[in-house]
Coordinates of N, CA, C and O in Angstrom, one line a residue:
M1 N 2.7 -29.5 -42.9 CA 2.8 -30.6 -42.2 C 2.7 -31.5 -43.6 O 3.8 -32.0 -43.3
A2 N 2.4 -31.5 -44.7 CA 2.4 -32.0 -45.8 C 3.9 -32.0 -46.4 O 4.4 -33.1 -46.8
T3 N 4.4 -30.5 -46.3 CA 5.6 -30.3 -47.2 C 6.9 -31.3 -46.2 O 7.6 -31.4 -46.6
I4 N 6.6 -30.9 -45.0 CA 7.7 -31.6 -44.2 C 7.2 -33.3 -44.2 O 8.7 -33.9 -44.5
A5 N 6.3 -33.7 -44.5 CA 6.2 -35.3 -44.7 C 7.1 -35.4 -46.0 O 7.8 -36.5 -46.3
M6 N 6.8 -34.6 -47.1 CA 7.2 -34.9 -48.4 C 9.1 -34.5 -48.6 O 9.3 -35.6 -49.1
V7 N 9.0 -33.6 -47.7 CA 10.9 -33.9 -47.7 C 11.4 -34.8 -47.0 O 12.4 -35.4 -47.1
S8 N 10.7 -35.7 -45.9 CA 11.5 -36.1 -45.0 C 11.3 -37.7 -45.7 O 12.5 -38.6 -45.8
A9 N 10.4 -37.6 -46.6 CA 10.3 -39.0 -47.7 C 11.4 -39.0 -48.7 O 12.0 -39.9 -49.0
A10 N 11.5 -37.7 -49.5 CA 12.8 -37.6 -50.1 C 14.1 -38.0 -49.6 O 15.0 -38.6 -50.2
V11 N 14.3 -37.2 -48.6 CA 15.4 -37.7 -47.8 C 15.3 -38.6 -47.4 O 16.7 -39.3 -47.5
V12 N 14.8 -39.6 -46.8 CA 15.1 -41.1 -46.7 C 15.2 -41.6 -47.8 O 16.1 -42.7 -47.7
G13 N 14.4 -41.4 -49.0 CA 14.6 -42.0 -50.1 C 16.0 -42.0 -51.0 O 16.9 -42.9 -51.1
T14 N 16.7 -41.0 -50.7 CA 18.0 -40.4 -51.0 C 18.6 -40.9 -50.3 O 19.9 -41.4 -51.1
T15 N 18.5 -41.1 -48.8 CA 19.6 -41.8 -48.6 C 19.8 -43.1 -48.6 O 21.0 -43.5 -48.5
Y16 N 18.8 -43.8 -48.7 CA 18.7 -45.4 -49.0 C 19.5 -45.5 -50.3 O 20.3 -46.3 -50.4
S17 N 19.0 -44.7 -51.3 CA 19.6 -44.8 -52.6 C 21.3 -44.5 -52.7 O 21.9 -45.6 -53.4
L18 N 21.8 -43.9 -51.8 CA 23.2 -43.3 -51.8 C 23.8 -44.8 -50.8 O 24.8 -45.2 -51.6
F19 N 23.3 -45.2 -49.9 CA 23.5 -46.4 -49.0 C 23.8 -47.5 -50.1 O 24.6 -48.3 -50.1
F20 N 22.5 -47.8 -50.9 CA 22.5 -49.0 -52.0 C 23.7 -49.0 -52.9 O 24.0 -49.7 -52.8
A21 N 23.8 -47.7 -53.2 CA 24.5 -47.4 -54.5 C 25.9 -47.9 -54.2 O 26.8 -48.2 -54.6
N22 N 26.4 -47.3 -52.8 CA 27.9 -47.6 -52.0 C 28.0 -49.0 -52.1 O 29.1 -49.4 -52.3
G23 N 26.8 -49.7 -51.6 CA 27.4 -51.2 -51.4 C 27.6 -51.8 -52.6 O 28.1 -52.6 -53.2
S24 N 26.3 -51.3 -53.8 CA 27.0 -52.0 -55.3 C 28.4 -51.9 -55.6 O 28.8 -52.9 -56.6
M25 N 28.5 -50.4 -55.4 CA 30.5 -50.1 -55.9 C 31.0 -50.8 -55.5 O 32.0 -51.2 -55.7
K26 N 31.1 -51.3 -53.5 CA 32.2 -52.0 -53.2 C 32.0 -53.5 -54.1 O 32.9 -53.9 -54.0
T27 N 31.1 -53.9 -54.1 CA 30.5 -55.1 -54.5 C 31.2 -55.7 -56.1 O 32.0 -56.4 -56.5
D28 N 31.3 -54.6 -57.0 CA 31.6 -54.8 -58.3 C 32.8 -54.4 -58.3 O 33.8 -54.7 -58.8
M29 N 33.7 -53.7 -57.4 CA 35.0 -53.4 -57.0 C 35.7 -54.9 -56.7 O 36.9 -55.1 -57.1
H30 N 35.1 -55.4 -55.5 CA 35.6 -56.5 -55.6 C 35.4 -58.0 -56.5 O 36.6 -58.2 -56.8
R31 N 34.5 -57.5 -57.3 CA 34.4 -58.6 -58.7 C 35.6 -58.3 -59.3 O 36.0 -59.1 -59.9
Q32 N 35.7 -56.9 -59.5 CA 37.0 -56.9 -60.6 C 38.6 -57.2 -59.8 O 39.0 -57.9 -60.7
Q33 N 38.6 -57.1 -58.5 CA 39.5 -57.5 -58.1 C 39.9 -59.3 -58.2 O 41.1 -59.6 -58.1
V34 N 38.7 -59.8 -57.7 CA 38.6 -61.2 -57.8 C 38.8 -61.4 -59.4 O 39.8 -62.7 -59.2
A35 N 38.4 -60.9 -60.6 CA 38.9 -61.4 -61.4 C 40.2 -61.3 -61.8 O 40.8 -62.2 -62.7
R36 N 40.9 -60.4 -61.3 CA 42.3 -60.3 -61.6 C 43.0 -61.3 -61.1 O 44.2 -62.1 -61.5
M37 N 42.7 -61.4 -59.6 CA 43.4 -62.6 -59.0 C 43.4 -64.0 -60.0 O 44.3 -64.6 -60.1
V38 N 41.9 -64.3 -60.4 CA 41.7 -65.2 -61.2 C 42.5 -65.4 -62.4 O 43.0 -66.5 -62.6
E39 N 42.5 -64.4 -63.0 CA 43.4 -64.2 -64.1 C 44.6 -64.4 -64.0 O 45.3 -65.3 -64.7
Q40 N 45.3 -64.1 -62.8 CA 46.5 -64.5 -62.4 C 46.5 -66.0 -62.0 O 47.9 -66.5 -62.3
E41 N 45.8 -66.8 -61.8 CA 45.6 -68.3 -61.5 C 46.4 -68.5 -62.4 O 46.5 -69.9 -62.7
V42 N 45.1 -68.8 -63.5 CA 45.3 -69.1 -64.9 C 46.4 -68.9 -65.3 O 46.9 -70.1 -66.1
E43 N 46.9 -67.8 -65.3 CA 48.2 -67.6 -65.8 C 49.3 -68.6 -65.3 O 50.0 -69.0 -65.8
Y44 N 49.3 -68.8 -64.3 CA 50.0 -69.7 -63.5 C 50.0 -70.9 -64.1 O 51.0 -71.9 -64.3
W45 N 48.6 -71.8 -64.2 CA 48.5 -72.7 -64.7 C 49.3 -72.9 -66.3 O 49.5 -73.8 -66.4
V46 N 48.8 -72.0 -66.8 CA 49.3 -71.8 -68.5 C 51.0 -71.9 -68.2 O 51.4 -72.7 -69.2
G47 N 51.4 -71.5 -67.6 CA 53.0 -71.2 -67.4 C 53.5 -72.7 -66.7 O 54.5 -73.0 -67.3
R48 N 52.9 -73.0 -66.2 CA 53.3 -74.8 -65.6 C 53.2 -75.3 -66.6 O 53.7 -76.4 -67.0
I49 N 51.9 -75.7 -67.5 CA 51.6 -76.5 -68.7 C 52.7 -76.1 -69.7 O 54.0 -76.7 -70.2
Y50 N 53.1 -75.1 -70.2 CA 53.8 -74.6 -71.1 C 55.3 -75.0 -70.6 O 56.0 -75.3 -71.5
L51 N 55.8 -74.5 -69.4 CA 57.3 -74.6 -69.3 C 57.6 -76.0 -68.4 O 58.8 -76.1 -68.4
A52 N 56.7 -76.6 -68.5 CA 57.0 -78.1 -68.2 C 57.4 -79.3 -68.2 O 57.4 -79.1 -70.0
S53 N 57.8 -80.1 -67.8 CA 58.5 -81.3 -68.6 C 57.2 -82.3 -69.0 O 56.2 -81.6 -68.7
Q54 N 57.5 -83.2 -69.8 CA 56.1 -84.2 -69.9 C 55.5 -84.5 -69.1 O 54.4 -84.9 -69.0
D55 N 56.3 -84.8 -68.0 CA 55.5 -85.8 -66.4 C 54.6 -84.1 -65.9 O 54.3 -84.3 -64.6
M56 N 54.8 -82.8 -66.2 CA 54.4 -81.9 -65.7 C 53.0 -81.4 -66.4 O 53.3 -80.9 -67.6
P57 N 51.8 -80.8 -65.9 CA 51.5 -81.3 -64.5 C 51.2 -82.4 -64.4 O 51.1 -83.2 -65.0
N58 N 51.3 -82.8 -63.1 CA 51.2 -84.3 -62.2 C 49.9 -85.1 -62.5 O 49.1 -83.7 -62.6
A59 N 49.8 -85.9 -62.3 CA 48.5 -86.7 -62.6 C 47.5 -86.4 -61.4 O 46.4 -85.9 -62.0
Q60 N 48.1 -85.8 -60.2 CA 47.3 -85.4 -59.1 C 46.6 -83.9 -59.6 O 45.4 -83.5 -59.4
E61 N 47.3 -83.2 -59.9 CA 47.5 -81.7 -60.4 C 46.0 -81.6 -61.5 O 45.5 -80.8 -61.5
L62 N 46.5 -82.8 -62.3 CA 45.4 -82.7 -63.6 C 44.2 -83.2 -63.2 O 43.0 -82.9 -64.1
M63 N 43.9 -83.6 -62.2 CA 42.4 -84.1 -61.7 C 41.7 -82.8 -61.0 O 40.4 -83.1 -61.0
G64 N 42.2 -81.7 -61.1 CA 41.7 -81.0 -60.3 C 41.4 -80.6 -59.0 O 42.2 -81.3 -58.4
S65 N 40.8 -79.4 -58.5 CA 40.7 -79.4 -57.2 C 39.6 -80.0 -56.7 O 39.2 -80.2 -55.2
G66 N 38.4 -80.7 -57.0 CA 37.8 -81.6 -56.9 C 36.5 -80.8 -55.8 O 36.1 -81.7 -55.0
G67 N 36.4 -79.8 -56.4 CA 35.6 -78.7 -55.6 C 36.1 -78.5 -54.2 O 34.7 -78.0 -53.5
V68 N 37.1 -78.6 -54.0 CA 37.6 -78.5 -52.6 C 38.7 -77.3 -52.8 O 39.7 -77.2 -54.0
F69 N 38.5 -75.8 -52.5 CA 39.7 -74.8 -52.4 C 40.8 -75.2 -52.4 O 41.1 -76.1 -51.5
Y70 N 41.8 -74.6 -52.9 CA 43.5 -75.4 -53.1 C 43.9 -74.2 -52.9 O 45.1 -74.3 -52.6
R71 N 43.5 -72.9 -52.5 CA 43.9 -71.9 -52.0 C 43.0 -70.4 -51.7 O 42.3 -70.4 -52.4
T72 N 43.9 -69.9 -51.0 CA 42.9 -69.0 -50.3 C 43.6 -67.7 -50.4 O 44.8 -67.5 -50.2
T73 N 43.1 -66.3 -50.1 CA 43.6 -64.9 -50.5 C 42.6 -64.4 -49.5 O 41.3 -64.3 -49.3
I74 N 43.3 -63.0 -48.9 CA 42.2 -62.2 -48.0 C 42.2 -61.0 -49.1 O 43.4 -60.3 -49.5
L75 N 40.9 -60.5 -49.5 CA 40.3 -59.4 -50.0 C 40.4 -58.1 -48.9 O 39.8 -58.2 -48.3
D76 N 41.3 -57.2 -49.4 CA 41.1 -56.0 -48.5 C 41.4 -56.0 -46.9 O 40.5 -56.1 -46.1
P77 N 42.6 -56.8 -46.5 CA 43.4 -57.0 -45.6 C 42.8 -56.3 -44.2 O 42.8 -56.4 -42.9
D78 N 43.5 -55.1 -44.8 CA 42.9 -53.7 -43.7 C 41.7 -53.1 -43.6 O 41.5 -52.0 -42.5
G79 N 40.6 -53.9 -44.4 CA 39.4 -53.0 -44.6 C 38.4 -53.8 -43.0 O 39.1 -54.3 -42.0
P80 N 37.6 -53.3 -42.4 CA 36.7 -53.7 -41.7 C 36.5 -55.2 -41.3 O 36.2 -55.6 -40.4
K81 N 35.9 -55.1 -42.7 CA 35.7 -57.1 -42.9 C 36.2 -57.4 -43.9 O 36.3 -57.4 -44.8
P82 N 37.7 -58.4 -43.7 CA 38.3 -58.7 -44.5 C 37.5 -59.9 -45.3 O 36.9 -60.7 -45.0
I83 N 38.0 -60.2 -46.5 CA 37.1 -61.3 -47.3 C 37.6 -61.9 -47.8 O 38.7 -61.8 -48.4
Q84 N 37.7 -63.3 -47.5 CA 38.4 -64.5 -48.0 C 38.0 -65.2 -49.3 O 36.7 -65.8 -49.3
V85 N 38.8 -65.4 -50.3 CA 38.8 -65.5 -51.5 C 39.3 -66.8 -51.8 O 40.3 -67.2 -51.4
R86 N 38.2 -68.0 -52.2 CA 39.1 -68.8 -52.3 C 38.9 -69.6 -54.0 O 38.4 -69.2 -54.7
F87 N 39.9 -70.3 -54.0 CA 40.3 -70.5 -55.8 C 40.3 -72.1 -55.6 O 40.5 -72.8 -54.9
F88 N 39.3 -72.6 -56.9 CA 39.3 -73.7 -57.3 C 39.6 -73.8 -58.5 O 39.9 -73.0 -59.6
Y89 N 39.5 -75.3 -59.0 CA 39.8 -75.3 -60.6 C 39.5 -76.6 -61.2 O 39.5 -77.7 -60.3
D90 N 38.9 -77.0 -62.2 CA 38.4 -77.9 -63.0 C 39.6 -78.8 -63.3 O 40.5 -78.2 -63.7
P91 N 39.0 -80.1 -63.5 CA 40.1 -81.4 -64.1 C 40.8 -80.3 -65.2 O 40.2 -80.0 -66.2
I92 N 42.2 -80.6 -65.4 CA 42.9 -80.1 -66.8 C 43.0 -81.2 -67.4 O 43.4 -82.0 -67.6
V93 N 42.3 -80.8 -69.0 CA 41.6 -81.9 -69.6 C 42.9 -81.8 -71.2 O 43.4 -80.6 -71.7
A94 N 43.3 -82.8 -71.2 CA 44.2 -82.8 -72.5 C 43.0 -83.3 -73.8 O 42.4 -83.8 -73.9
R95 N 43.5 -82.3 -74.9 CA 42.8 -82.7 -76.1 C 43.5 -82.6 -77.4 O 44.7 -82.0 -77.2
G96 N 43.4 -83.0 -78.1 CA 43.6 -83.4 -79.5 C 45.6 -84.1 -79.3 O 45.4 -84.5 -78.0
V97 N 46.0 -84.3 -80.7 CA 46.8 -85.1 -80.1 C 48.2 -84.6 -81.0 O 47.7 -84.0 -82.2
Y98 N 49.2 -84.4 -80.8 CA 50.5 -84.1 -81.3 C 51.5 -85.0 -81.0 O 52.2 -85.4 -80.2
Q99 N 52.0 -85.3 -82.5 CA 53.2 -86.2 -82.7 C 53.9 -85.9 -83.3 O 53.8 -85.7 -84.9
P100 N 55.1 -85.2 -83.3 CA 56.1 -84.3 -84.1 C 56.7 -85.8 -85.1 O 56.9 -85.1 -86.6
S101 N 57.1 -87.1 -84.9 CA 57.3 -87.8 -85.8 C 56.7 -89.1 -85.4 O 56.2 -89.4 -84.1
L102 N 57.1 -90.1 -86.3 CA 56.3 -91.3 -85.8 C 57.2 -92.3 -84.6 O 56.8 -93.4 -84.0
T103 N 58.5 -91.6 -84.6 CA 59.2 -92.4 -83.4 C 59.1 -92.0 -82.0 O 59.6 -92.2 -81.1
T104 N 58.3 -90.6 -82.2 CA 58.2 -90.2 -80.4 C 56.9 -90.7 -80.3 O 55.8 -90.5 -80.8
P105 N 56.3 -90.5 -78.9 CA 55.3 -90.6 -78.7 C 54.6 -89.4 -79.0 O 54.7 -88.5 -78.6
A106 N 53.1 -89.9 -79.0 CA 51.9 -88.9 -79.0 C 52.1 -87.8 -77.7 O 51.9 -88.5 -76.4
L107 N 51.6 -86.5 -77.9 CA 51.7 -85.9 -76.6 C 50.2 -84.8 -77.1 O 49.8 -85.0 -78.2
P108 N 49.7 -84.5 -75.7 CA 48.6 -83.9 -75.8 C 48.9 -82.1 -76.6 O 49.8 -81.8 -76.5
A109 N 47.9 -82.2 -77.8 CA 48.0 -80.7 -78.6 C 48.0 -79.7 -77.7 O 48.4 -78.6 -77.6
F110 N 46.6 -79.4 -76.4 CA 46.6 -78.5 -75.7 C 45.9 -79.1 -74.4 O 45.6 -80.2 -74.4
Y111 N 45.8 -78.2 -73.2 CA 44.8 -78.6 -72.4 C 43.9 -77.6 -72.1 O 44.1 -76.3 -72.6
V112 N 42.7 -77.8 -71.4 CA 41.7 -76.9 -71.3 C 41.8 -76.4 -69.7 O 41.8 -77.5 -69.0
V113 N 42.2 -75.4 -69.2 CA 42.0 -74.9 -67.8 C 41.2 -74.3 -67.3 O 41.0 -72.8 -68.4
T114 N 40.1 -74.3 -66.4 CA 39.2 -73.8 -65.6 C 39.7 -73.3 -64.5 O 40.0 -74.4 -63.6
V115 N 39.8 -72.0 -64.0 CA 39.5 -71.6 -62.7 C 38.9 -70.5 -62.4 O 38.2 -69.9 -62.9
W116 N 38.1 -70.9 -60.9 CA 37.3 -70.0 -60.5 C 37.4 -69.5 -58.9 O 38.1 -70.1 -58.1
A117 N 36.6 -68.6 -58.6 CA 37.0 -68.4 -57.3 C 35.4 -67.8 -56.9 O 34.7 -67.4 -57.5
E118 N 35.3 -68.0 -55.3 CA 34.0 -67.9 -54.8 C 34.4 -67.0 -53.4 O 35.3 -67.1 -53.0
W119 N 33.5 -66.0 -53.0 CA 33.4 -65.6 -51.8 C 32.5 -65.0 -51.0 O 31.5 -65.2 -52.1
D120 N 32.3 -64.3 -50.1 CA 31.1 -63.6 -49.7 C 31.5 -62.3 -49.0 O 32.3 -62.1 -48.4
E121 N 30.6 -61.8 -49.4 CA 30.9 -60.3 -49.3 C 30.1 -59.9 -47.9 O 29.4 -60.5 -47.2
P122 N 30.5 -59.0 -47.3 CA 30.3 -58.4 -45.6 C 28.6 -58.5 -45.7 O 28.3 -58.6 -44.6
D123 N 28.0 -58.0 -46.8 CA 26.5 -57.7 -46.6 C 25.7 -59.3 -46.6 O 24.6 -58.8 -46.6
G124 N 26.5 -60.1 -47.0 CA 26.0 -61.4 -46.8 C 25.7 -62.4 -48.3 O 25.4 -63.1 -48.4
K125 N 25.9 -61.2 -49.3 CA 25.5 -61.9 -50.6 C 27.2 -62.5 -50.9 O 28.1 -62.6 -50.5
S126 N 26.6 -63.8 -51.7 CA 27.5 -65.2 -51.9 C 27.8 -65.0 -53.2 O 27.1 -64.9 -54.1
F127 N 29.0 -65.3 -53.6 CA 29.5 -65.6 -55.1 C 30.0 -66.7 -54.8 O 31.1 -66.9 -54.4
K128 N 29.0 -67.8 -55.6 CA 29.5 -69.1 -55.2 C 29.1 -69.8 -57.1 O 28.2 -69.4 -57.5
R129 N 29.9 -70.7 -57.3 CA 29.5 -71.6 -58.4 C 28.1 -72.2 -58.4 O 27.6 -72.1 -59.6
T130 N 27.9 -72.7 -57.3 CA 26.5 -73.2 -57.2 C 25.4 -72.3 -57.5 O 24.3 -72.5 -57.8
L131 N 25.6 -70.9 -57.5 CA 24.6 -70.0 -57.6 C 24.9 -69.3 -58.9 O 23.9 -68.7 -59.5
G132 N 25.8 -69.8 -59.9 CA 26.0 -69.0 -61.4 C 26.3 -67.9 -60.9 O 26.7 -67.3 -61.9
N133 N 27.1 -67.1 -59.8 CA 28.0 -65.7 -59.9 C 29.5 -65.9 -59.7 O 29.7 -64.7 -59.3
E134 N 29.9 -67.0 -59.4 CA 31.4 -67.1 -59.2 C 32.2 -66.0 -60.6 O 31.8 -66.0 -60.9
V135 N 33.5 -65.7 -60.3 CA 34.2 -65.6 -61.1 C 34.9 -66.4 -62.0 O 35.7 -67.5 -61.0
S136 N 34.9 -66.9 -62.9 CA 35.8 -68.0 -63.2 C 36.3 -67.8 -64.9 O 35.7 -66.8 -65.5
F137 N 37.6 -68.3 -65.4 CA 37.9 -67.8 -66.7 C 38.3 -69.5 -66.8 O 38.9 -70.3 -66.4
T138 N 38.2 -69.9 -68.3 CA 38.9 -70.7 -69.1 C 39.7 -70.5 -70.1 O 39.6 -69.6 -70.7
T139 N 40.5 -71.1 -70.2 CA 41.7 -71.0 -71.5 C 42.2 -72.2 -71.9 O 42.1 -73.1 -71.3
Y140 N 43.0 -72.3 -73.1 CA 43.8 -73.7 -73.7 C 45.3 -73.3 -73.5 O 45.8 -72.0 -74.1
A141 N 45.8 -73.7 -72.9 CA 47.5 -74.3 -72.8 C 48.0 -75.2 -73.6 O 48.0 -76.4 -73.8
V142 N 49.0 -74.7 -74.7 CA 49.8 -75.7 -75.3 C 50.7 -76.2 -74.7 O 52.0 -74.9 -74.0
P143 N 51.3 -76.9 -74.8 CA 52.7 -77.8 -73.8 C 54.0 -76.6 -74.6 O 53.7 -77.0 -75.7
G144 N 54.8 -76.7 -74.0 CA 56.1 -76.2 -74.2 C 56.6 -77.2 -75.3 O 56.5 -78.3 -75.6
G145 N 57.1 -76.2 -76.7 CA 58.0 -77.1 -77.8 C 56.9 -77.6 -78.7 O 57.3 -77.9 -79.8
I146 N 55.8 -77.3 -78.6 CA 55.2 -77.7 -79.7 C 54.8 -76.8 -80.7 O 53.8 -75.5 -80.0
G147 N 54.5 -76.6 -82.0 CA 54.5 -75.7 -82.6 C 55.6 -74.2 -82.9 O 55.1 -73.3 -83.3
G148 N 56.6 -74.7 -82.1 CA 57.5 -73.5 -82.2 C 58.6 -73.9 -82.5 O 59.4 -73.7 -82.6

């Protein structure tokens, strides 16, 4: 009887461990996928700044998303519970001054761009900025024509 109880406890413990590990692996996989998506969003903004004319990005875009998501995408759309990933960005801040000559207007030397994503896992775990576990990237973007 004692052997049966010990074996049962071992089976239950092992099964729970496997279930927990599977959930952790899925969450880590989702986090990596979201990190790639956020990296692509950052590259989009860097490209906009580098390739754009002097008035781009425009004043409204420079204000950021204001804590409201500006784009969403579905993670694992064919899965049993698709996950909606929401993208946000902080105000795009101009830093430094670049003035190629005394007759031309001063331009920002570079911009600071921060993009982050939030989502909720099917098991109920949330990845949010307010919780400090969002996926976020910050980079610096030099407007085109500067330094080259």
